[in-house]
Amino acid sequence: MDFALTDEHRMVQNLVREFAQNEVATVIKDFDRAQEMAPFILPRMAELGILGICFPVKNGGQGMDYISLGLACEELEAVDSTLRVVMSVHVGLNSMGLLQWGTEDQIQRFLLPQARGEKIACFGLTEPGAGSDVAAMASTAKKNGDEYILNGEKMWISLATKADNALVVARTNPDVSDPHDGLSAFIVELDRPGVTCGDIHGKLGVRAGSTGFISFQDVRVPEVNRLGEEGEGFIIAMSCLDNGRYTVAAGATGLIRASLNASIKYAQEREAFGREIGKFQLVQQKIARMVQSYEAARLLYLRAGWMKNQGLRNTRETSLAKWYATDASFDAASEAIQVHGAYGYSDEYDVERYLRNAKGAIIYEGTSEIHQLIQAGYALNYRDDRPLRCELPAYDVEVWQI
Ligand SMILES: Cc1cc2nc3c(=O)[nH]c(=O)nc-3n(C[C@H](O)[C@H](O)[C@H](O)COP(=O)(O)OP(=O)(O)OC[C@H]3O[C@@H](n4cnc5c(N)ncnc54)[C@H](O)[C@@H]3O)c2cc1C
């Protein structure tokens, strides 16, 4: 077992860390307060190649592996969750889905400009009446010649008002006995007539990001924009979640690290009862637990990234990494506030933002309850992974970097 990062991995870490720490950390509090996404974020991430980090060069990407994607997410969320959310939806949920399931034409038309960051992508699964229970969705796509007519509303969609393209799942067949089998996936350009979108305000966290709704009213989507076969929508959505959840796991690991570092710094500055508070064992216990959860979360996501590199199915391992890291990041942020006392309770320090942001990741991309059901299902042999018609390609440096 080789736990060492390569020179390329370290280069990615440094590049992303410098961007996040030097360009974003200094302004993030203002944008979080204003509940707006900083306008420079997406263009700058595109310019640095972060938006196409793990795609083959020939597809517009940077030719790095899936571990690089995880390392980038860890660095981004160590500054703010909204940066990592961009990676989760643009890269994990949408573009990696295109790499896995797309035709050559779809890869050229959609993945290539997305990997270059010329087009921004989002993922539309959740609806006002259907979240965890995906198959309860009400959106429909009715076949009409060589087009589909799309109707419905997607809710809680990250980057809804920033994206050019959305991967949308809708019902194409209402007559199947199992409603999961009646769904199909589509790549929808959001400038098509009949598409409207807007932002949701008043969120607890990810306030410096964009979360919104997208409505489709008689939107005509050409058949060539259907991703995969008719009826594969649920399977495709779940495979996209295997990739999105990986980025969430890696990002939450970064949030634990940020909580730990903030706590160490404060514990060595603040004095009570004549000594720095880091000398108190109960404060040390909180810091030790953050160390423990950071190291465990990191190993879990690196294992999932390694499995992706090898082309191994990783639904189980990625779910565990996501569940563990997101719960642990919430606990770490909460304890970091405790270490900061009253100061942690105000936005003078970053830790209150960490807590608000951490809560979201326990809800999206599978709530922690859903991940517990997944893990128990595997352990009890109630659940098994059948081979997919299209698997995420294994990382192959010879192919990726030419
Ligand atoms: C900030 C943010 C960004 C998001 N971005 C996106 C996005 O880009 N694209 C997208 O498609 N969606 C997105 N979502 C939506 C997210 O994926 C859903 O909120 C999530 O899947 C949960 O669905 P729900 O909110 O409808 O909750 P529900 O499914 O209604 O669940 C409510 C509660 O019931 C519990 N529950 C439900 N079923 C079970 C069960 N079988 N057993 C035990 N408990 C259960 C849940 O765990 C939860 O605690 C985002 C959400 C947030 C908050």
Coordinates of C-alpha atoms and ligand atoms in Angstrom, one line a residue:
M1 CA 0.0 0.0 0.0
D2 CA 1.5 3.3 -1.1
F3 CA 0.1 6.4 0.8
A4 CA 2.6 8.8 -0.8
L5 CA 1.3 11.7 -2.9
T6 CA 3.0 12.2 -6.2
D7 CA 4.7 15.4 -7.3
E8 CA 1.6 16.1 -9.5
H9 CA -0.7 15.7 -6.5
R10 CA 1.4 18.1 -4.5
M11 CA 1.4 20.6 -7.4
V12 CA -2.4 20.4 -7.5
Q13 CA -2.6 20.9 -3.8
N14 CA -0.4 24.0 -3.9
L15 CA -2.1 25.5 -6.9
V16 CA -5.6 25.1 -5.4
R17 CA -4.5 26.1 -1.9
E18 CA -2.9 29.3 -3.1
F19 CA -6.0 30.2 -5.1
A20 CA -8.3 29.5 -2.2
Q21 CA -6.2 31.0 0.6
N22 CA -4.9 34.1 -1.3
E23 CA -7.8 35.0 -3.5
V24 CA -10.9 33.8 -1.7
A25 CA -10.2 33.6 2.0
T26 CA -9.7 37.4 2.1
V27 CA -13.2 38.2 0.7
I28 CA -15.4 35.2 1.5
K29 CA -16.9 36.7 4.7
D30 CA -18.3 39.7 2.7
F31 CA -19.9 37.5 0.1
D32 CA -21.3 35.1 2.7
R33 CA -22.9 38.1 4.5
A34 CA -24.2 39.5 1.2
Q35 CA -25.5 36.0 0.2
E36 CA -23.9 36.3 -3.2
M37 CA -21.4 34.3 -5.1
A38 CA -18.2 36.3 -5.8
P39 CA -18.3 37.0 -9.6
F40 CA -14.6 36.1 -10.1
I41 CA -14.9 32.6 -8.7
L42 CA -16.0 30.6 -11.7
P43 CA -13.9 32.4 -14.3
R44 CA -10.8 32.1 -12.1
M45 CA -11.4 28.4 -11.4
A46 CA -11.8 27.9 -15.1
E47 CA -8.6 29.8 -15.8
L48 CA -6.6 27.7 -13.3
G49 CA -7.9 24.5 -14.9
I50 CA -9.6 23.4 -11.7
L51 CA -13.0 22.9 -13.4
G52 CA -11.5 20.3 -15.7
I53 CA -9.0 18.8 -13.4
C54 CA -9.7 15.1 -13.8
F55 CA -10.6 14.9 -17.5
P56 CA -8.4 13.8 -20.4
V57 CA -6.5 16.6 -22.1
K58 CA -8.2 15.6 -25.4
N59 CA -11.6 16.3 -23.7
G60 CA -10.5 19.7 -22.6
G61 CA -9.3 18.7 -19.1
Q62 CA -6.0 18.8 -17.3
G63 CA -5.2 15.1 -17.4
M64 CA -5.0 14.6 -13.6
D65 CA -6.3 11.6 -11.7
Y66 CA -9.3 11.3 -9.4
I67 CA -7.2 11.7 -6.3
S68 CA -6.2 15.1 -7.6
L69 CA -9.9 15.9 -7.8
G70 CA -10.2 14.9 -4.1
L71 CA -7.2 16.9 -3.0
A72 CA -8.5 20.0 -4.8
C73 CA -11.8 19.6 -3.1
E74 CA -10.1 19.3 0.3
E75 CA -8.2 22.6 -0.3
L76 CA -11.3 24.4 -1.6
E77 CA -13.5 23.5 1.3
A78 CA -10.8 24.3 3.8
V79 CA -11.6 27.9 2.8
D80 CA -15.3 27.8 1.9
S81 CA -17.8 25.0 1.1
T82 CA -19.2 27.1 -1.8
L83 CA -16.0 26.5 -3.7
R84 CA -16.2 22.8 -3.3
V85 CA -19.9 22.8 -4.2
V86 CA -18.9 24.1 -7.6
M87 CA -16.7 21.0 -8.0
S88 CA -19.4 18.7 -6.8
V89 CA -22.0 19.8 -9.4
H90 CA -19.9 21.0 -12.3
V91 CA -17.3 18.2 -12.2
G92 CA -18.7 15.3 -10.1
L93 CA -22.4 15.2 -10.8
N94 CA -22.4 16.5 -14.3
S95 CA -19.2 16.4 -16.3
M96 CA -18.0 13.0 -14.8
G97 CA -21.4 11.7 -15.8
L98 CA -20.8 12.8 -19.3
L99 CA -17.4 11.1 -19.3
Q100 CA -19.0 7.9 -18.1
W101 CA -22.2 7.8 -20.1
G102 CA -21.8 10.3 -23.0
T103 CA -21.6 9.5 -26.7
E104 CA -18.6 10.9 -28.5
D105 CA -20.8 13.6 -29.9
Q106 CA -22.0 14.6 -26.3
I107 CA -18.4 14.5 -25.1
Q108 CA -17.4 17.0 -27.8
R109 CA -20.5 19.2 -27.5
F110 CA -20.8 19.3 -23.7
L111 CA -17.9 17.8 -21.8
L112 CA -15.2 19.6 -23.7
P113 CA -16.4 23.2 -23.1
Q114 CA -17.3 22.2 -19.5
A115 CA -13.9 20.8 -18.8
R116 CA -12.3 24.0 -20.2
G117 CA -14.7 26.0 -18.0
E118 CA -16.2 27.8 -21.0
K119 CA -19.6 26.4 -20.0
I120 CA -20.8 25.8 -16.4
A121 CA -22.8 22.7 -15.5
C122 CA -25.3 21.7 -12.8
F123 CA -27.4 18.7 -11.9
G124 CA -31.1 18.7 -11.6
L125 CA -32.5 15.7 -9.7
T126 CA -34.4 17.1 -6.6
E127 CA -37.9 18.4 -6.9
P128 CA -40.2 20.2 -4.5
G129 CA -41.9 16.9 -3.8
A130 CA -39.0 14.4 -4.3
G131 CA -35.6 14.4 -2.6
S132 CA -34.4 11.2 -1.1
D133 CA -37.2 9.4 -2.8
V134 CA -35.9 10.1 -6.4
A135 CA -38.5 7.9 -8.1
A136 CA -41.3 10.0 -6.7
M137 CA -40.3 12.8 -9.1
A138 CA -43.1 14.5 -11.2
S139 CA -41.1 16.0 -14.1
T140 CA -41.9 14.4 -17.4
A141 CA -40.2 14.2 -20.8
K142 CA -42.6 13.1 -23.5
K143 CA -41.2 11.8 -26.8
N144 CA -42.3 13.8 -29.8
G145 CA -40.6 12.8 -33.0
D146 CA -36.9 13.2 -32.5
E147 CA -37.4 15.5 -29.5
Y148 CA -38.6 15.3 -25.9
I149 CA -41.0 17.8 -24.4
L150 CA -39.8 18.5 -20.9
N151 CA -42.0 19.8 -18.1
G152 CA -41.4 20.1 -14.4
E153 CA -39.5 21.9 -11.6
K154 CA -36.2 21.1 -10.1
M155 CA -35.5 22.5 -6.6
W156 CA -32.4 23.1 -4.5
I157 CA -30.2 23.1 -7.5
S158 CA -26.6 24.3 -6.9
L159 CA -25.5 26.8 -9.6
A160 CA -29.0 27.0 -11.0
T161 CA -28.6 30.6 -12.0
K162 CA -24.9 30.3 -13.0
A163 CA -25.0 27.2 -15.2
D164 CA -25.3 26.9 -19.0
N165 CA -26.1 23.2 -19.0
A166 CA -28.0 21.0 -16.7
L167 CA -28.1 17.2 -16.4
V168 CA -31.8 16.7 -15.7
V169 CA -33.7 13.5 -14.8
A170 CA -37.3 13.2 -15.8
R171 CA -40.0 10.5 -16.3
T172 CA -40.2 9.2 -19.8
N173 CA -42.4 6.2 -19.0
P174 CA -45.2 6.4 -16.4
D175 CA -46.4 2.8 -17.1
V176 CA -43.5 0.7 -15.8
S177 CA -44.2 -1.3 -12.6
D178 CA -41.1 0.0 -10.8
P179 CA -41.1 3.8 -11.1
H180 CA -37.2 3.8 -11.0
D181 CA -37.2 2.2 -14.4
G182 CA -39.3 5.0 -16.0
L183 CA -36.7 7.7 -15.7
S184 CA -34.3 9.1 -18.3
A185 CA -31.4 11.6 -18.2
F186 CA -31.0 14.6 -20.4
I187 CA -28.5 17.3 -21.0
V188 CA -30.4 20.5 -21.2
E189 CA -29.0 23.8 -22.4
L190 CA -30.5 26.3 -20.0
D191 CA -31.0 29.0 -22.7
R192 CA -33.7 26.8 -24.4
P193 CA -37.2 28.5 -24.6
G194 CA -39.4 27.5 -21.6
V195 CA -36.5 27.4 -19.0
T196 CA -36.7 29.7 -16.1
C197 CA -34.6 29.8 -13.0
G198 CA -34.0 31.7 -9.8
D199 CA -32.0 31.7 -6.6
I200 CA -33.1 30.6 -3.1
H201 CA -32.3 33.2 -0.4
G202 CA -32.3 32.8 3.3
K203 CA -30.3 29.6 3.4
L204 CA -28.5 28.6 6.7
G205 CA -25.2 28.0 4.9
V206 CA -23.4 28.0 1.5
R207 CA -24.5 31.6 1.4
A208 CA -21.7 32.7 -0.9
G209 CA -22.8 30.1 -3.4
S210 CA -25.8 29.8 -5.7
T211 CA -28.7 27.4 -4.9
G212 CA -31.9 27.8 -6.8
F213 CA -34.7 26.3 -8.8
I214 CA -35.1 25.5 -12.5
S215 CA -38.5 25.3 -14.2
F216 CA -39.2 23.6 -17.5
Q217 CA -42.3 24.5 -19.4
D218 CA -42.7 22.6 -22.7
V219 CA -39.0 22.7 -23.2
R220 CA -38.0 20.9 -26.4
V221 CA -34.9 18.8 -25.9
P222 CA -33.4 16.9 -28.9
E223 CA -33.1 13.2 -28.6
V224 CA -29.4 13.5 -29.2
N225 CA -29.2 15.2 -25.8
R226 CA -30.5 12.1 -24.0
L227 CA -27.7 10.7 -21.8
G228 CA -27.8 6.9 -21.9
E229 CA -30.8 4.9 -22.9
E230 CA -34.4 5.5 -22.1
G231 CA -35.1 4.1 -18.6
E232 CA -31.5 4.5 -17.4
G233 CA -32.1 7.8 -15.7
F234 CA -32.1 6.5 -12.1
I235 CA -29.0 4.4 -12.6
I236 CA -27.2 7.3 -14.3
A237 CA -28.2 9.7 -11.5
M238 CA -26.9 7.2 -8.9
S239 CA -23.6 6.8 -10.7
C240 CA -23.2 10.6 -10.9
L241 CA -23.8 10.7 -7.1
D242 CA -20.9 8.2 -6.7
N243 CA -18.8 11.0 -8.1
G244 CA -20.4 14.0 -6.4
R245 CA -20.3 12.3 -3.0
Y246 CA -16.6 11.7 -3.5
T247 CA -16.1 15.4 -3.8
V248 CA -18.3 16.1 -0.8
A249 CA -16.3 13.6 1.3
A250 CA -13.0 15.2 0.3
G251 CA -14.3 18.7 0.8
A252 CA -15.8 17.9 4.3
T253 CA -12.3 16.6 5.2
G254 CA -11.0 20.0 4.4
L255 CA -13.6 21.6 6.6
I256 CA -12.5 19.4 9.5
R257 CA -8.9 20.5 8.9
A258 CA -10.0 24.2 8.8
S259 CA -11.9 23.7 12.1
L260 CA -8.8 22.0 13.6
N261 CA -6.4 24.7 12.5
A262 CA -8.6 27.5 13.7
S263 CA -9.0 25.7 17.1
I264 CA -5.3 25.2 17.5
K265 CA -4.6 28.8 16.7
Y266 CA -7.2 30.1 19.1
A267 CA -6.3 27.6 21.8
Q268 CA -2.7 29.0 21.8
E269 CA -3.8 32.6 21.8
R270 CA -6.6 32.7 24.3
E271 CA -5.9 32.7 28.0
A272 CA -8.1 31.7 30.9
F273 CA -7.3 31.1 34.5
G274 CA -3.8 32.4 33.8
R275 CA -2.8 29.9 31.1
E276 CA -3.5 29.4 27.4
I277 CA -6.7 27.4 27.0
G278 CA -4.8 24.8 24.9
K279 CA -3.3 23.6 28.2
F280 CA -6.7 22.5 29.5
Q281 CA -7.3 18.8 28.9
L282 CA -11.0 19.3 27.9
V283 CA -9.9 21.6 25.1
Q284 CA -7.1 19.2 24.1
Q285 CA -9.8 16.5 23.9
K286 CA -11.7 18.5 21.3
I287 CA -8.6 19.1 19.3
A288 CA -7.5 15.4 19.5
R289 CA -11.0 14.4 18.2
M290 CA -10.6 16.7 15.3
V291 CA -7.2 15.2 14.5
Q292 CA -8.7 11.7 14.7
S293 CA -11.7 12.6 12.4
Y294 CA -9.5 14.5 9.9
E295 CA -7.1 11.5 9.5
A296 CA -9.9 9.0 9.2
A297 CA -11.9 11.1 6.8
R298 CA -8.9 11.6 4.6
L299 CA -8.1 7.9 4.4
L300 CA -11.6 7.1 3.5
Y301 CA -11.8 9.6 0.6
L302 CA -8.3 8.7 -0.6
R303 CA -9.3 5.0 -0.7
A304 CA -12.4 6.0 -2.8
G305 CA -10.2 8.1 -5.1
W306 CA -7.8 5.2 -5.5
M307 CA -10.6 2.9 -6.4
K308 CA -11.8 5.3 -9.0
N309 CA -8.3 5.5 -10.5
Q310 CA -8.3 1.7 -10.7
G311 CA -11.7 1.6 -12.3
L312 CA -13.2 -0.3 -9.4
R313 CA -16.8 0.1 -8.3
N314 CA -16.8 2.4 -5.2
T315 CA -20.5 3.1 -4.4
R316 CA -20.1 1.5 -0.9
E317 CA -16.7 3.1 -0.1
T318 CA -17.7 6.6 -1.4
S319 CA -21.0 6.5 0.6
L320 CA -19.1 5.6 3.7
A321 CA -16.5 8.4 3.1
K322 CA -19.3 11.0 2.5
W323 CA -21.3 10.0 5.5
Y324 CA -18.4 9.9 7.9
A325 CA -16.7 13.1 6.7
T326 CA -19.8 15.2 6.6
D327 CA -21.0 14.2 10.1
A328 CA -17.5 14.6 11.4
S329 CA -17.2 18.0 9.8
F330 CA -20.3 19.2 11.5
D331 CA -19.0 17.9 14.9
A332 CA -15.6 19.5 14.3
A333 CA -17.1 22.9 13.4
S334 CA -19.4 22.8 16.4
E335 CA -16.5 21.9 18.7
A336 CA -14.4 24.6 17.1
I337 CA -17.0 27.2 18.0
Q338 CA -16.9 25.8 21.6
V339 CA -13.1 26.3 21.7
H340 CA -13.6 29.9 20.6
G341 CA -16.3 30.5 23.2
A342 CA -18.4 33.6 22.6
Y343 CA -16.1 34.7 19.7
G344 CA -16.9 31.6 17.9
Y345 CA -20.6 32.5 18.0
S346 CA -20.0 35.6 15.9
D347 CA -18.9 36.0 12.3
E348 CA -15.7 37.7 13.5
Y349 CA -14.2 34.2 13.2
D350 CA -14.7 31.7 10.4
V351 CA -15.9 28.8 12.6
E352 CA -19.5 29.8 12.7
R353 CA -19.6 29.8 8.9
Y354 CA -18.0 26.3 8.9
L355 CA -20.8 25.0 11.1
R356 CA -23.5 26.5 8.9
N357 CA -21.9 25.2 5.8
A358 CA -21.3 21.7 7.3
K359 CA -25.0 21.2 7.9
G360 CA -25.8 21.3 4.2
A361 CA -23.5 18.5 3.3
I362 CA -25.3 16.2 5.8
I363 CA -28.4 16.8 3.7
Y364 CA -27.4 16.9 0.0
E365 CA -26.1 14.1 -2.0
G366 CA -27.8 11.6 0.2
T367 CA -28.8 12.6 3.8
S368 CA -26.8 10.9 6.6
E369 CA -29.9 8.7 7.2
I370 CA -29.8 7.5 3.5
H371 CA -26.1 6.7 3.8
Q372 CA -26.8 4.7 7.0
L373 CA -29.4 2.7 5.1
I374 CA -26.9 2.1 2.3
Q375 CA -24.1 0.9 4.6
A376 CA -26.5 -1.4 6.6
G377 CA -27.8 -2.7 3.3
Y378 CA -24.4 -3.8 2.2
A379 CA -23.5 -5.2 5.6
L380 CA -26.7 -7.2 5.7
N381 CA -26.4 -8.4 2.1
Y382 CA -29.6 -6.7 1.2
R383 CA -27.8 -4.6 -1.3
D384 CA -25.4 -5.5 -4.2
D385 CA -23.9 -3.5 -7.0
R386 CA -24.6 -4.9 -10.5
P387 CA -22.2 -4.0 -13.3
L388 CA -23.2 -0.8 -15.1
R389 CA -23.5 -0.6 -18.9
C390 CA -21.0 2.2 -18.8
E391 CA -18.4 2.4 -16.0
L392 CA -16.4 5.5 -15.0
P393 CA -13.2 5.0 -17.0
A394 CA -10.1 4.1 -14.9
Y395 CA -7.4 6.7 -14.8
D396 CA -4.8 6.0 -17.5
V397 CA -2.0 8.5 -17.6
E398 CA -1.1 7.5 -21.2
V399 CA -4.7 8.3 -22.4
W400 CA -5.4 11.2 -20.1
Q401 CA -2.4 13.3 -20.8
I402 CA -2.2 13.2 -24.6
Ligands
LIG1 C1 -27.5 23.5 -0.2 C2 -28.1 22.4 -1.0 C3 -27.7 22.2 -2.3 C4 -28.3 21.2 -3.1 N1 -27.9 21.0 -4.4 C5 -28.6 20.1 -5.1 C6 -28.3 19.9 -6.5 O1 -27.3 20.6 -7.1 N2 -29.0 19.1 -7.3 C7 -30.0 18.4 -6.7 O2 -30.6 17.6 -7.5 N3 -30.3 18.5 -5.4 C8 -29.7 19.3 -4.6 N4 -30.0 19.5 -3.3 C9 -31.1 18.7 -2.8 C10 -30.7 17.6 -1.9 O3 -30.1 16.6 -2.6 C11 -31.9 17.1 -1.1 O4 -32.3 18.1 -0.2 C12 -31.7 15.7 -0.4 O5 -31.6 14.7 -1.3 C13 -32.8 15.4 0.6 O6 -34.1 15.5 0.0 P1 -35.2 16.4 0.7 O7 -34.6 17.7 1.1 O8 -36.4 16.4 -0.2 O9 -35.5 15.7 2.1 P2 -36.5 14.4 2.2 O10 -36.1 13.3 1.3 O11 -37.9 14.9 2.2 O12 -36.1 13.9 3.7 C14 -36.5 14.6 4.9 C15 -36.0 13.8 6.1 O13 -36.5 12.5 6.1 C16 -35.4 11.5 6.1 N5 -35.7 10.4 5.3 C17 -36.2 10.4 4.0 N6 -36.3 9.1 3.6 C18 -35.9 8.3 4.6 C19 -35.8 6.9 4.8 N7 -36.1 6.0 3.8 N8 -35.3 6.5 6.0 C20 -34.9 7.3 7.0 N9 -35.0 8.7 6.8 C21 -35.5 9.1 5.7 C22 -34.2 12.3 5.5 O14 -33.0 11.7 5.8 C23 -34.4 13.7 6.1 O15 -33.9 13.7 7.4 C24 -29.4 20.4 -2.5 C25 -29.8 20.7 -1.2 C26 -29.1 21.7 -0.4 C27 -29.6 21.9 1.0

